[in-house]
Amino acid sequence: QQQVKQSPQSLIVQKGGISIINCAYENTAFDYFPWYQQFPGKGPALLIAIRPDVSEKKEGRFTISFNKSAKQFSLHIMDSQPGDSATYFCAASQETSGSRLTFGEGTQLTVNP
Amino acid sequence: DTAVSQTPKYLVTQMGNDKSIKCEQNLGHDTMYWYKQDSKKFLKIMFSYNNKELIINETVPNRFSPKSPDKAHLNLHINSLELGDSAVYFCASSPWSAGQDTQYFGPGTRLTVL
């Protein structure tokens, strides 16, 4: 049972463009939504996270938009750079389940120079 | 300083063998995890320990047995390896299990079963 669905599977963007990755979840008890970034040969690393009490969170060029009623959240990467080329995972968890993260399927982002 | 380290980085072995992967974290975290990343890059939690106590045990074949000798170490032992066990295994740690804190991942161990 896949509780977090992520799209697209792969994304190619030109340098300077906007990259948008979308996730949808089923479990309304989820209350923490992080995004992880993974470079080839490395482990995932936390990029940015949001809780459902806000609709948007911005850190530098990275923004999470959250729509609680639609059970969707998305990552926007402004002014995408070749160094942003990586696999991005959305995830979700609920406080009552402790630290159990449910990951989306991942999006392979390629930013062309 | 490496925060979460795993050994070995690569492991190639024959079907039916038994192997172990070791993980150590020097972050002082209470909680450690094992994840499996398959060939399609899907990440799935396998186990989680908090202060040496098992708190998450997903539906994983009992050929997989985690062991936590202390809260800084979480090892994964796999018996009777099968072809389908080929994957990248990641260890991770976080400050505590009740909160929703950043999980810090190790570099991964790529296991290939021939």
GROMACS .gro file of N, CA, C and O in nm, chain B residues 11-20 63-64 77-83 85 111-114:
model
   96
  124LEU      N    1   2.923  -0.496  -0.110
  124LEU     CA    2   2.923  -0.633  -0.063
  124LEU      C    3   2.870  -0.720  -0.176
  124LEU      O    4   2.756  -0.705  -0.219
  125VAL      N    5   2.955  -0.808  -0.228
  125VAL     CA    6   2.915  -0.900  -0.334
  125VAL      C    7   2.929  -1.040  -0.277
  125VAL      O    8   3.035  -1.075  -0.224
  126THR      N    9   2.823  -1.120  -0.289
  126THR     CA   10   2.825  -1.250  -0.226
  126THR      C   11   2.737  -1.348  -0.302
  126THR      O   12   2.659  -1.308  -0.389
  127GLN      N   13   2.750  -1.473  -0.271
  127GLN     CA   14   2.672  -1.576  -0.338
  127GLN      C   15   2.541  -1.601  -0.263
  127GLN      O   16   2.531  -1.578  -0.141
  128MET      N   17   2.444  -1.647  -0.339
  128MET     CA   18   2.317  -1.689  -0.277
  128MET      C   19   2.343  -1.791  -0.167
  128MET      O   20   2.431  -1.877  -0.181
  129GLY      N   21   2.267  -1.780  -0.059
  129GLY     CA   22   2.277  -1.876   0.049
  129GLY      C   23   2.375  -1.838   0.158
  129GLY      O   24   2.372  -1.896   0.269
  130ASN      N   25   2.461  -1.741   0.128
  130ASN     CA   26   2.558  -1.698   0.230
  130ASN      C   27   2.492  -1.612   0.338
  130ASN      O   28   2.381  -1.562   0.320
  131ASP      N   29   2.564  -1.596   0.449
  131ASP     CA   30   2.522  -1.506   0.557
  131ASP      C   31   2.618  -1.388   0.560
  131ASP      O   32   2.740  -1.408   0.553
  132LYS      N   33   2.563  -1.267   0.572
  132LYS     CA   34   2.648  -1.148   0.575
  132LYS      C   35   2.596  -1.047   0.676
  132LYS      O   36   2.478  -1.048   0.711
  133SER      N   37   2.686  -0.959   0.718
  133SER     CA   38   2.648  -0.851   0.810
  133SER      C   39   2.692  -0.717   0.757
  133SER      O   40   2.795  -0.706   0.690
  176ARG      N   41   1.493  -1.367   0.794
  176ARG     CA   42   1.634  -1.385   0.763
  176ARG      C   43   1.714  -1.257   0.796
  176ARG      O   44   1.836  -1.261   0.806
  177PHE      N   45   1.643  -1.147   0.811
  177PHE     CA   46   1.706  -1.020   0.847
  177PHE      C   47   1.695  -1.002   0.998
  177PHE      O   48   1.584  -1.003   1.053
  190HIS      N   49   2.220  -0.822   1.018
  190HIS     CA   50   2.269  -0.952   0.976
  190HIS      C   51   2.165  -1.016   0.886
  190HIS      O   52   2.045  -1.014   0.916
  191ILE      N   53   2.211  -1.073   0.775
  191ILE     CA   54   2.120  -1.135   0.679
  191ILE      C   55   2.162  -1.279   0.658
  191ILE      O   56   2.278  -1.306   0.620
  192ASN      N   57   2.072  -1.369   0.685
  192ASN     CA   58   2.099  -1.512   0.665
  192ASN      C   59   2.048  -1.559   0.530
  192ASN      O   60   1.952  -1.503   0.475
  193SER      N   61   2.109  -1.662   0.479
  193SER     CA   62   2.061  -1.730   0.357
  193SER      C   63   2.022  -1.631   0.248
  193SER      O   64   1.908  -1.625   0.203
  194LEU      N   65   2.117  -1.552   0.206
  194LEU     CA   66   2.092  -1.445   0.111
  194LEU      C   67   2.026  -1.495  -0.016
  194LEU      O   68   2.060  -1.602  -0.069
  195GLU      N   69   1.931  -1.415  -0.065
  195GLU     CA   70   1.859  -1.446  -0.189
  195GLU      C   71   1.885  -1.335  -0.292
  195GLU      O   72   1.923  -1.224  -0.256
  196LEU      N   73   1.858  -1.369  -0.419
  196LEU     CA   74   1.880  -1.272  -0.526
  196LEU      C   75   1.804  -1.142  -0.500
  196LEU      O   76   1.854  -1.032  -0.525
  198ASP      N   77   1.749  -0.993  -0.239
  198ASP     CA   78   1.804  -0.908  -0.134
  198ASP      C   79   1.900  -0.803  -0.190
  198ASP      O   80   1.941  -0.711  -0.119
  224LEU      N   81   2.455  -0.407  -0.173
  224LEU     CA   82   2.463  -0.552  -0.163
  224LEU      C   83   2.423  -0.615  -0.296
  224LEU      O   84   2.315  -0.586  -0.348
  225THR      N   85   2.510  -0.698  -0.349
  225THR     CA   86   2.481  -0.771  -0.472
  225THR      C   87   2.489  -0.919  -0.442
  225THR      O   88   2.592  -0.968  -0.397
  226VAL      N   89   2.378  -0.989  -0.466
  226VAL     CA   90   2.373  -1.132  -0.443
  226VAL      C   91   2.375  -1.202  -0.578
  226VAL      O   92   2.289  -1.177  -0.664
  227LEU      N   93   2.473  -1.287  -0.599
  227LEU     CA   94   2.490  -1.356  -0.728
  227LEU      C   95   2.433  -1.497  -0.725
  227LEU      O   96   2.428  -1.558  -0.617
   0.00000   0.00000   0.00000
